[in-house]
CSV table of C-alpha atoms in Angstrom, one decimal:
chain,number,residue,atom,x,y,z
A,976,ALA,CA,7.0,-9.8,-6.3
A,977,GLY,CA,4.3,-7.6,-4.6
A,978,PRO,CA,1.2,-7.1,-5.2
A,979,VAL,CA,1.3,-4.7,-7.9
A,980,GLY,CA,4.0,-6.6,-9.8
A,981,LEU,CA,2.2,-9.8,-8.9
A,982,THR,CA,-1.4,-8.3,-10.3
A,983,ALA,CA,1.1,-7.2,-13.6
A,984,ALA,CA,2.1,-10.7,-13.9
A,985,HIS,CA,-1.4,-12.3,-14.0
A,986,ILE,CA,-2.5,-10.0,-16.8
A,987,LEU,CA,0.2,-10.9,-19.1
A,988,ALA,CA,0.1,-14.3,-18.2
A,989,ASP,CA,-3.7,-14.8,-19.1
A,990,ARG,CA,-2.7,-12.8,-22.3
A,991,ASP,CA,0.2,-14.8,-23.2
A,992,ILE,CA,2.2,-12.0,-23.2
A,993,ASP,CA,6.0,-12.9,-22.3
A,994,PHE,CA,7.5,-11.6,-19.3
A,995,ALA,CA,10.0,-12.0,-16.6
A,996,LEU,CA,8.9,-11.2,-13.2
A,997,LEU,CA,12.1,-10.4,-10.8
A,998,GLU,CA,12.2,-10.6,-7.0
A,999,ARG,CA,15.1,-9.9,-5.0
A,1000,GLU,CA,13.9,-12.1,-1.7
A,1001,SER,CA,13.5,-15.9,-2.0
A,1002,ARG,CA,9.5,-15.7,-0.8
A,1003,PRO,CA,6.8,-13.3,0.1
A,1004,HIS,CA,7.0,-11.2,2.7
A,1005,SER,CA,6.7,-12.5,6.2
A,1006,HIS,CA,5.0,-9.4,7.4
A,1007,SER,CA,4.3,-5.9,6.2
A,1008,TYR,CA,1.7,-2.9,7.0
A,1009,ALA,CA,-0.7,-3.0,4.2
A,1010,LEU,CA,-3.7,-4.7,5.1
A,1011,ALA,CA,-6.9,-3.9,3.6
A,1012,LEU,CA,-8.7,-4.1,0.1
A,1013,HIS,CA,-11.0,-1.5,-1.6
A,1014,PRO,CA,-14.4,-2.7,-3.8
A,1015,ASP,CA,-12.4,-1.8,-6.7
A,1016,THR,CA,-9.6,-3.8,-5.5
A,1017,LEU,CA,-12.0,-6.6,-4.9
A,1018,GLU,CA,-13.4,-6.6,-8.5
A,1019,LEU,CA,-10.3,-6.8,-10.0
A,1020,LEU,CA,-9.4,-9.8,-8.0
A,1021,ASP,CA,-12.8,-11.3,-9.0
A,1022,ALA,CA,-12.0,-10.9,-12.8
A,1023,LEU,CA,-8.5,-13.0,-12.2
A,1024,GLY,CA,-10.5,-15.6,-10.2
A,1025,LEU,CA,-9.0,-14.9,-7.4
A,1026,VAL,CA,-11.8,-12.9,-5.5
A,1027,GLN,CA,-13.5,-16.2,-3.8
A,1028,THR,CA,-10.3,-17.8,-2.3
A,1029,VAL,CA,-9.0,-13.7,-0.8
A,1030,LEU,CA,-12.3,-13.5,1.1
A,1031,GLU,CA,-11.7,-17.4,2.6
A,1032,HIS,CA,-8.4,-15.9,4.2
A,1033,ALA,CA,-10.3,-12.2,5.2
A,1034,ILE,CA,-12.7,-10.6,7.5
A,1035,VAL,CA,-15.2,-8.4,6.1
A,1036,LEU,CA,-15.8,-5.0,7.6
A,1037,ARG,CA,-18.5,-3.0,6.5
A,1038,ARG,CA,-18.2,0.1,8.5
A,1039,VAL,CA,-15.2,3.1,9.0
A,1040,THR,CA,-15.9,5.2,11.9
A,1041,ILE,CA,-14.1,8.6,12.5
A,1042,PHE,CA,-13.4,9.9,16.3
A,1043,ASP,CA,-13.1,13.5,17.2
A,1044,GLU,CA,-10.8,14.9,20.1
A,1045,LEU,CA,-12.5,14.5,22.9
A,1046,ASN,CA,-13.1,10.3,21.1
A,1047,ARG,CA,-16.9,10.9,20.4
A,1048,GLN,CA,-18.1,9.2,16.7
A,1049,HIS,CA,-18.4,11.9,14.4
A,1050,SER,CA,-18.7,10.8,11.3
A,1051,VAL,CA,-19.6,7.0,9.8
A,1052,ILE,CA,-18.7,5.2,6.3
A,1053,ASP,CA,-21.2,2.5,5.7
A,1054,TYR,CA,-20.0,0.6,2.7
A,1055,SER,CA,-22.9,-1.6,2.6
A,1056,GLU,CA,-24.6,1.3,1.3
A,1057,LEU,CA,-22.1,1.6,-1.6
A,1058,PRO,CA,-23.6,0.6,-5.1
A,1059,VAL,CA,-20.7,-2.0,-6.0
A,1060,LYS,CA,-20.3,-5.7,-6.2
A,1061,TYR,CA,-18.5,-6.0,-3.2
A,1062,PRO,CA,-19.6,-3.3,-0.4
A,1063,TYR,CA,-16.9,-3.6,2.2
A,1064,LEU,CA,-12.9,-3.9,3.2
A,1065,ALA,CA,-11.9,-7.2,2.8
A,1066,VAL,CA,-9.1,-7.0,5.6
A,1067,ILE,CA,-6.1,-9.6,4.9
A,1068,GLY,CA,-2.1,-9.3,5.2
A,1069,GLN,CA,-0.1,-8.5,2.2
A,1070,ASN,CA,1.5,-11.7,3.0
A,1071,LYS,CA,-1.1,-14.0,2.8
A,1072,LEU,CA,-2.3,-11.8,-0.4
A,1073,GLU,CA,1.1,-12.3,-1.8
A,1074,ALA,CA,1.1,-15.8,-1.5
A,1075,ILE,CA,-2.1,-16.3,-2.8
A,1076,LEU,CA,-0.9,-14.4,-5.9
A,1077,VAL,CA,2.2,-16.3,-5.8
A,1078,ASP,CA,0.5,-19.6,-6.2
A,1079,SER,CA,-1.9,-18.8,-8.9
A,1080,LEU,CA,0.7,-17.4,-11.0
A,1081,ALA,CA,2.9,-20.7,-10.5
A,1082,LYS,CA,-0.1,-22.1,-11.9
A,1083,LYS,CA,-0.4,-20.8,-14.8
A,1084,GLY,CA,3.6,-21.5,-15.4
A,1085,HIS,CA,4.9,-17.8,-14.6
A,1086,PRO,CA,6.6,-18.2,-10.7
A,1087,PRO,CA,8.3,-15.1,-9.9
A,1088,MET,CA,12.4,-14.8,-10.3
A,1089,TRP,CA,13.4,-15.1,-7.2
A,1090,HIS,CA,16.6,-14.1,-5.8
A,1091,HIS,CA,17.0,-12.1,-8.6
A,1092,ARG,CA,18.4,-8.4,-7.9
A,1093,ALA,CA,18.9,-5.5,-10.8
A,1094,ARG,CA,21.6,-4.1,-11.0
A,1095,CYS,CA,21.1,-1.8,-14.0
A,1096,ILE,CA,18.5,-0.2,-16.1
A,1097,GLU,CA,19.5,1.2,-19.2
A,1098,PRO,CA,16.5,2.3,-21.6
A,1099,THR,CA,17.3,2.8,-24.9
A,1100,GLU,CA,15.0,3.9,-28.3
A,1101,ASP,CA,13.7,0.7,-29.3
A,1102,LYS,CA,14.2,-1.4,-26.0
A,1103,VAL,CA,15.5,-1.6,-22.3
A,1104,ARG,CA,18.6,-3.3,-21.3
A,1105,PHE,CA,19.2,-4.4,-17.8
A,1106,THR,CA,21.5,-6.4,-15.7
A,1107,ALA,CA,20.4,-8.6,-12.8
A,1108,ASP,CA,22.2,-10.4,-10.4
A,1109,ARG,CA,20.9,-14.0,-9.3
A,1110,LEU,CA,21.5,-14.1,-5.9
A,1111,THR,CA,22.3,-17.0,-3.3
A,1112,GLU,CA,22.4,-17.4,0.3
A,1113,GLY,CA,25.8,-17.8,2.2
A,1114,MET,CA,26.7,-18.5,5.7
A,1115,THR,CA,28.9,-15.5,7.0
A,1116,GLY,CA,30.0,-13.7,10.4
A,1117,TYR,CA,32.6,-15.1,13.4
A,1118,ALA,CA,31.0,-14.3,16.7
A,1119,VAL,CA,27.3,-14.7,15.2
A,1120,ALA,CA,26.7,-16.5,12.2
A,1121,HIS,CA,23.8,-15.2,9.5
A,1122,MET,CA,22.9,-15.8,6.2
A,1123,GLU,CA,23.6,-13.0,3.4
A,1124,ALA,CA,22.8,-13.0,-0.3
A,1125,GLU,CA,25.9,-13.5,-2.4
A,1126,ILE,CA,26.3,-13.0,-6.4
A,1127,ASP,CA,25.9,-16.5,-8.1
A,1128,LYS,CA,25.9,-15.0,-11.5
A,1129,VAL,CA,25.3,-11.7,-13.4
A,1130,LEU,CA,22.7,-12.3,-16.0
A,1131,GLU,CA,21.8,-9.7,-18.9
A,1132,TYR,CA,18.3,-8.9,-20.5
A,1133,SER,CA,16.5,-6.8,-22.6
A,1134,ALA,CA,12.9,-6.0,-22.8
A,1135,ASN,CA,10.3,-3.9,-25.1
A,1136,TYR,CA,8.7,-2.2,-21.7
A,1137,VAL,CA,9.0,-2.0,-18.4
A,1138,ILE,CA,6.4,-2.3,-15.8
A,1139,ALA,CA,8.4,-0.6,-12.6
A,1140,ALA,CA,6.7,-2.3,-9.4
A,1141,ASP,CA,10.0,-2.1,-7.8
A,1142,GLY,CA,8.5,-0.1,-4.7
A,1143,TYR,CA,9.0,3.7,-3.5
A,1144,ASP,CA,13.4,3.3,-4.1
A,1145,SER,CA,12.7,2.2,-7.7
A,1146,MET,CA,15.6,1.8,-9.5
A,1147,ALA,CA,13.2,1.5,-12.9
A,1148,ARG,CA,11.9,5.4,-11.8
A,1149,LYS,CA,15.3,6.6,-11.8
A,1150,ALA,CA,16.6,5.3,-14.5
A,1151,ALA,CA,13.8,7.0,-16.5
A,1152,ARG,CA,14.6,10.1,-15.0
A,1153,ILE,CA,11.4,10.8,-13.4
A,1154,ALA,CA,11.3,13.1,-10.2
A,1155,PHE,CA,9.8,11.7,-7.0
A,1156,PRO,CA,8.8,14.8,-4.6
A,1157,GLU,CA,7.3,15.2,-1.7
A,1158,ILE,CA,3.7,16.5,-1.9
A,1159,ALA,CA,3.1,17.0,1.8
A,1160,PRO,CA,5.0,16.2,5.3
A,1161,SER,CA,5.9,13.0,6.5
A,1162,LEU,CA,4.5,11.0,9.1
A,1163,ASP,CA,5.7,8.9,11.9
A,1164,TYR,CA,3.8,6.2,13.2
A,1165,ALA,CA,4.3,3.8,16.2
A,1166,VAL,CA,2.5,0.2,15.0
A,1167,PHE,CA,1.1,-2.5,17.6
A,1168,GLU,CA,-0.5,-5.8,16.7
A,1169,PHE,CA,-1.7,-7.3,19.9
A,1170,GLN,CA,-4.0,-10.4,20.9
A,1171,THR,CA,-6.5,-9.3,23.6
A,1172,ASN,CA,-9.4,-11.1,25.6
A,1173,VAL,CA,-12.5,-9.2,24.6
A,1174,LYS,CA,-14.6,-9.4,21.3
A,1175,LEU,CA,-13.2,-7.1,18.8
A,1176,LEU,CA,-15.0,-4.0,17.2
A,1177,THR,CA,-15.8,-4.9,13.3
A,1178,GLU,CA,-14.9,-1.9,12.1
A,1179,MET,CA,-12.2,0.3,11.0
A,1180,ARG,CA,-11.5,3.4,13.2
A,1181,MET,CA,-9.8,7.0,12.7
A,1182,MET,CA,-9.3,8.8,15.9
A,1183,ILE,CA,-8.4,12.4,14.8
A,1184,ASP,CA,-6.9,14.9,17.5
A,1185,GLY,CA,-5.6,18.0,16.5
A,1186,ASP,CA,-3.0,17.1,13.3
A,1187,LYS,CA,-2.9,13.6,14.3
A,1188,THR,CA,-4.6,10.8,13.1
A,1189,HIS,CA,-4.4,7.3,14.6
A,1190,ILE,CA,-5.8,4.4,13.4
A,1191,TYR,CA,-7.5,1.0,14.3
A,1192,TRP,CA,-7.9,-2.5,12.3
A,1193,PRO,CA,-9.5,-5.6,13.7
A,1194,LEU,CA,-7.8,-8.6,12.1
A,1195,GLY,CA,-9.7,-11.4,12.9
A,1196,ASN,CA,-9.1,-14.4,15.6
A,1197,GLY,CA,-8.5,-11.9,18.5
A,1198,ARG,CA,-6.0,-10.1,17.0
A,1199,CYS,CA,-6.0,-6.1,16.1
A,1200,ARG,CA,-3.6,-3.4,15.0
A,1201,PHE,CA,-3.4,0.0,16.4
A,1202,GLY,CA,-1.2,2.7,14.6
A,1203,PHE,CA,-0.4,6.1,16.7
A,1204,GLN,CA,0.9,9.0,15.1
A,1205,MET,CA,3.5,10.0,16.4
A,1206,PRO,CA,6.1,13.9,16.5
A,1207,GLU,CA,8.0,14.2,13.5
A,1208,GLY,CA,11.3,12.4,13.7
A,1209,PHE,CA,10.1,9.8,15.6
A,1210,ALA,CA,11.0,6.8,13.0
A,1211,GLN,CA,14.1,6.2,10.9
A,1212,LYS,CA,13.5,7.5,7.2
A,1213,ASN,CA,14.6,3.9,6.1
A,1214,SER,CA,12.0,2.0,7.8
A,1215,PHE,CA,9.3,2.0,5.6
A,1216,ASN,CA,11.3,-0.2,3.2
A,1217,ARG,CA,12.6,-2.2,6.0
A,1218,LYS,CA,12.6,-6.1,5.7
A,1219,ASN,CA,9.4,-6.3,7.5
A,1220,GLN,CA,9.8,-9.1,10.5
A,1221,LEU,CA,7.6,-9.9,13.3
A,1222,ILE,CA,10.1,-9.0,15.5
A,1223,ASP,CA,12.1,-5.7,15.4
A,1224,PRO,CA,15.3,-5.8,17.6
A,1225,ASN,CA,15.4,-2.2,17.5
A,1226,ALA,CA,11.7,-1.9,18.6
A,1227,GLN,CA,12.5,-3.9,21.2
A,1228,GLU,CA,14.7,-1.8,23.2
A,1229,SER,CA,12.5,1.4,22.5
A,1230,SER,CA,10.5,2.8,25.7
A,1231,GLU,CA,8.1,4.6,22.7
A,1232,LEU,CA,7.3,0.6,22.0
A,1233,SER,CA,7.3,-0.5,25.0
A,1234,ASN,CA,4.1,-2.4,26.6
A,1235,ALA,CA,3.5,0.6,29.2
A,1236,HIS,CA,3.3,3.2,26.6
A,1237,LEU,CA,1.1,0.9,25.0
A,1238,SER,CA,-1.3,1.0,27.5
A,1239,TYR,CA,-0.9,5.1,27.8
A,1240,LEU,CA,-1.6,5.4,23.9
A,1241,LEU,CA,-4.7,3.2,24.5
A,1242,GLY,CA,-5.6,4.9,27.3
A,1243,LYS,CA,-5.3,8.7,25.8
A,1244,HIS,CA,-6.5,8.0,22.1
A,1245,ALA,CA,-9.0,4.8,21.9
A,1246,PRO,CA,-10.3,5.0,25.7
A,1247,TRP,CA,-13.4,3.1,24.6
A,1248,PHE,CA,-10.8,0.1,23.9
A,1249,ILE,CA,-11.2,-2.2,27.1
A,1250,GLY,CA,-9.3,-5.5,25.9
A,1251,SER,CA,-5.9,-6.8,27.3
A,1252,SER,CA,-2.9,-5.4,25.4
A,1253,GLU,CA,0.1,-7.0,27.1
A,1254,ASP,CA,0.5,-10.2,24.3
A,1255,VAL,CA,2.2,-8.0,21.6
A,1256,ILE,CA,2.9,-10.0,18.2
A,1257,TRP,CA,4.3,-6.9,16.1
A,1258,ARG,CA,5.9,-3.6,17.3
A,1259,THR,CA,7.5,-1.3,14.7
A,1260,MET,CA,8.0,2.1,13.7
A,1261,VAL,CA,7.2,3.5,10.4
A,1262,HIS,CA,7.9,6.4,8.4
A,1263,PHE,CA,5.3,7.4,5.9
A,1264,GLU,CA,6.4,10.1,3.2
A,1265,LYS,CA,3.9,11.4,1.0
A,1266,ARG,CA,5.1,11.8,-2.3
A,1267,LEU,CA,3.9,11.8,-6.2
A,1268,ALA,CA,5.9,11.0,-9.4
A,1269,GLU,CA,6.2,13.6,-11.7
A,1270,SER,CA,4.9,11.4,-14.5
A,1271,PHE,CA,3.6,7.8,-14.6
A,1272,GLY,CA,6.3,6.9,-17.3
A,1273,ASN,CA,8.0,7.8,-20.7
A,1274,ASP,CA,9.2,5.9,-23.3
A,1275,ARG,CA,9.7,2.6,-22.5
A,1276,ILE,CA,9.7,2.7,-18.6
A,1277,TRP,CA,5.8,3.1,-16.8
A,1278,LEU,CA,5.5,3.4,-13.1
A,1279,ALA,CA,2.9,1.5,-10.8
A,1280,GLY,CA,2.1,1.2,-6.8
A,1281,ASP,CA,4.9,2.9,-4.6
A,1282,ALA,CA,7.0,3.2,-7.3
A,1283,ALA,CA,4.9,6.0,-8.4
A,1284,HIS,CA,3.1,7.2,-5.0
A,1285,MET,CA,3.6,7.5,-1.5
A,1286,ALA,CA,0.1,7.8,0.8
A,1287,ALA,CA,-0.9,8.1,4.1
A,1288,PRO,CA,-1.3,4.9,6.2
A,1289,ALA,CA,-4.9,4.5,7.2
A,1290,GLY,CA,-6.2,4.2,2.8
A,1291,MET,CA,-4.2,1.6,2.0
A,1292,LEU,CA,-4.2,3.7,-1.7
A,1293,SER,CA,-0.7,3.1,-3.2
A,1294,MET,CA,-1.1,-0.8,-3.0
A,1295,ASN,CA,-4.9,-0.9,-3.8
A,1296,VAL,CA,-4.8,1.8,-6.8
A,1297,GLY,CA,-1.4,0.4,-7.8
A,1298,MET,CA,-2.9,-3.2,-8.3
A,1299,LEU,CA,-5.4,-1.3,-10.5
A,1300,GLU,CA,-2.8,0.6,-11.9
A,1301,ALA,CA,-0.9,-2.8,-12.6
A,1302,ALA,CA,-3.8,-4.1,-14.5
A,1303,ASP,CA,-4.2,-1.4,-16.6
A,1304,LEU,CA,-1.1,-0.6,-17.8
A,1305,ALA,CA,-0.8,-4.7,-18.5
A,1306,GLU,CA,-3.7,-4.6,-20.5
A,1307,LYS,CA,-2.3,-1.7,-22.8
A,1308,LEU,CA,0.7,-2.9,-23.4
A,1309,SER,CA,-0.8,-6.2,-24.3
A,1310,SER,CA,-3.7,-5.1,-26.2
A,1311,GLN,CA,-1.5,-3.5,-28.8
A,1312,THR,CA,1.2,-5.1,-31.6
A,1313,SER,CA,3.1,-2.4,-32.4
A,1314,ASP,CA,5.0,0.5,-30.4
A,1315,SER,CA,2.5,3.6,-31.9
A,1316,GLY,CA,-0.3,1.4,-30.7
A,1317,ARG,CA,1.2,1.4,-27.3
A,1318,LYS,CA,2.1,5.1,-27.6
A,1319,SER,CA,-1.4,6.6,-27.5
A,1320,GLN,CA,-2.6,4.0,-24.8
A,1321,LEU,CA,0.4,4.4,-22.7
A,1322,ASP,CA,-0.1,8.3,-23.1
A,1323,ALA,CA,-3.9,7.9,-21.7
A,1324,TYR,CA,-2.2,5.6,-19.0
A,1325,LYS,CA,-0.4,8.4,-18.2
A,1326,LEU,CA,-3.0,11.1,-17.9
A,1327,ASP,CA,-5.6,9.2,-16.4
A,1328,ARG,CA,-2.9,8.3,-13.4
A,1329,GLU,CA,-1.7,11.7,-12.8
A,1330,ASN,CA,-5.7,13.2,-12.5
A,1331,GLU,CA,-6.8,10.3,-10.6
A,1332,TRP,CA,-3.9,11.1,-7.9
A,1333,HIS,CA,-4.6,14.7,-8.1
A,1334,GLN,CA,-7.8,13.9,-7.2
A,1335,LEU,CA,-6.9,11.2,-4.5
A,1336,PHE,CA,-4.6,13.9,-2.6
A,1337,ASP,CA,-7.1,16.7,-3.2
A,1338,ILE,CA,-3.9,18.7,-4.7
A,1339,ASP,CA,-6.2,21.1,-6.2
A,1340,GLN,CA,-8.3,21.3,-3.2
A,1341,LYS,CA,-11.4,20.5,-4.8
A,1342,ILE,CA,-13.4,18.3,-1.7
A,1343,CYS,CA,-15.8,20.7,-0.6
A,1344,GLY,CA,-18.5,20.4,2.1
A,1345,GLN,CA,-22.6,20.0,1.5
A,1346,ASP,CA,-23.3,22.2,4.6
A,1347,ALA,CA,-22.1,23.6,7.6
A,1348,SER,CA,-22.1,20.4,9.2
A,1349,ALA,CA,-19.3,19.4,7.2
A,1350,ASP,CA,-16.6,22.1,8.4
A,1351,TRP,CA,-15.3,19.8,11.0
A,1352,LEU,CA,-14.1,17.2,8.4
A,1353,LEU,CA,-12.9,19.9,6.3
A,1354,GLN,CA,-10.9,22.0,9.1
A,1355,HIS,CA,-9.2,18.4,9.3
A,1356,ARG,CA,-8.5,17.9,5.5
A,1357,ALA,CA,-5.3,16.8,6.1
A,1358,ASN,CA,-6.1,14.2,8.5
A,1359,LEU,CA,-8.6,12.7,5.9
A,1360,ILE,CA,-6.8,13.1,2.4
A,1361,GLY,CA,-5.2,9.9,1.9
A,1362,ASN,CA,-6.8,8.1,5.1
A,1363,LEU,CA,-10.1,7.2,3.9
A,1364,PRO,CA,-9.7,3.8,2.3
A,1365,ALA,CA,-11.8,4.0,-0.8
A,1366,SER,CA,-10.7,4.8,-4.4
A,1367,GLY,CA,-12.0,5.3,-7.8
A,1368,GLN,CA,-16.0,5.8,-7.8
A,1369,SER,CA,-16.4,4.4,-4.4
A,1370,GLN,CA,-14.2,7.6,-2.8
A,1371,ASP,CA,-17.2,9.7,-4.6
A,1372,GLU,CA,-20.0,7.6,-2.8
A,1373,VAL,CA,-17.9,7.6,0.7
A,1374,LEU,CA,-17.4,11.7,0.6
A,1375,LEU,CA,-21.1,12.0,-0.1
A,1376,GLN,CA,-21.7,10.0,2.8
A,1377,LEU,CA,-19.2,12.6,4.7
A,1378,LEU,CA,-21.3,15.1,3.5
A,1379,LEU,CA,-18.3,16.2,1.3
A,1380,SER,CA,-18.0,16.4,-2.5
A,1381,LYS,CA,-15.3,17.2,-5.4
A,1382,SER,CA,-16.4,20.6,-6.6
A,1383,ALA,CA,-16.7,21.0,-10.2
A,1384,VAL,CA,-13.8,21.8,-12.6
A,1385,ALA,CA,-13.9,25.3,-13.5
């Protein structure tokens, strides 16, 4: 029940469509990497009647700055100049966003089915059959007791369609036999959230140093997050999907995530930061892959969010675009009453999403400079692609501010 699946559930609930939202965990995430909402996503939340609640728990950022290898400010993105209803980024933890979506969905009479784990998904010509384990927590362990999920009951379901919002290791995508290839090298990051003793800059910053992109986000209440790109092999490949916790036991033992190394990284990559950094709340290593599904669905299984794509960390693209995908997919499924009518709608969804992500990832390298002043940014194309926190029409406007644009299709 992440933001993508919860968005789809809201649309289906509003249209009085029968559905089940399965979630393996017993509650929303306690902590997670995603934290910023794009202007287009805020408009979606407005349509759901939730944007004001979200903004009450968020801080608003109207600027993104890009720094070069010499720690000089090179470019500025001014969101207040965007011709949109919400001309800013809203910084809110994914855990808080999920809680808002869950609470409002429960008020509509459709709470997630917590502690339900899909075991098997089998698409057929006229339906999708799937088996789910209903889980319960049991105490186990001898020297150190701990809680583990146990199967309470095995349930059989059938559905007309499945919206696969089940993450990057998607069982539904595998059941649909959709490949999920890497489209660019993966990235490893050391991530630190900490309390500091200075007034924080209210802008997001990207610090580009060669082929590395480092990231700063203010979080409000004297807290901030830094993400430093590390050499390949730094993070475990399964770290992206690790159950998110404020205290990562492995991180506590890593010298690369020590307070001393954080101080070194700040001095090297963010010398403009002059606050204290000893009060670390969360430290972890994260492995980000860049992947794109070869198709956004077929027959009765359709993908949205991380099940279909994974991107660089700064742009928060998978969550933001994924929420828009989920809304679009749920609307298309609920707007038609026959399979034949849905087929044309779903074919359009597939084509639109594939075209969108080809542009977001600049797969065909259509982004070009308007003049020579954009040369440095083009030289660091790989640093920017997927890291710009913008999507949809907003992305085109952001590129224009950077003196970049998408070349016309030949």
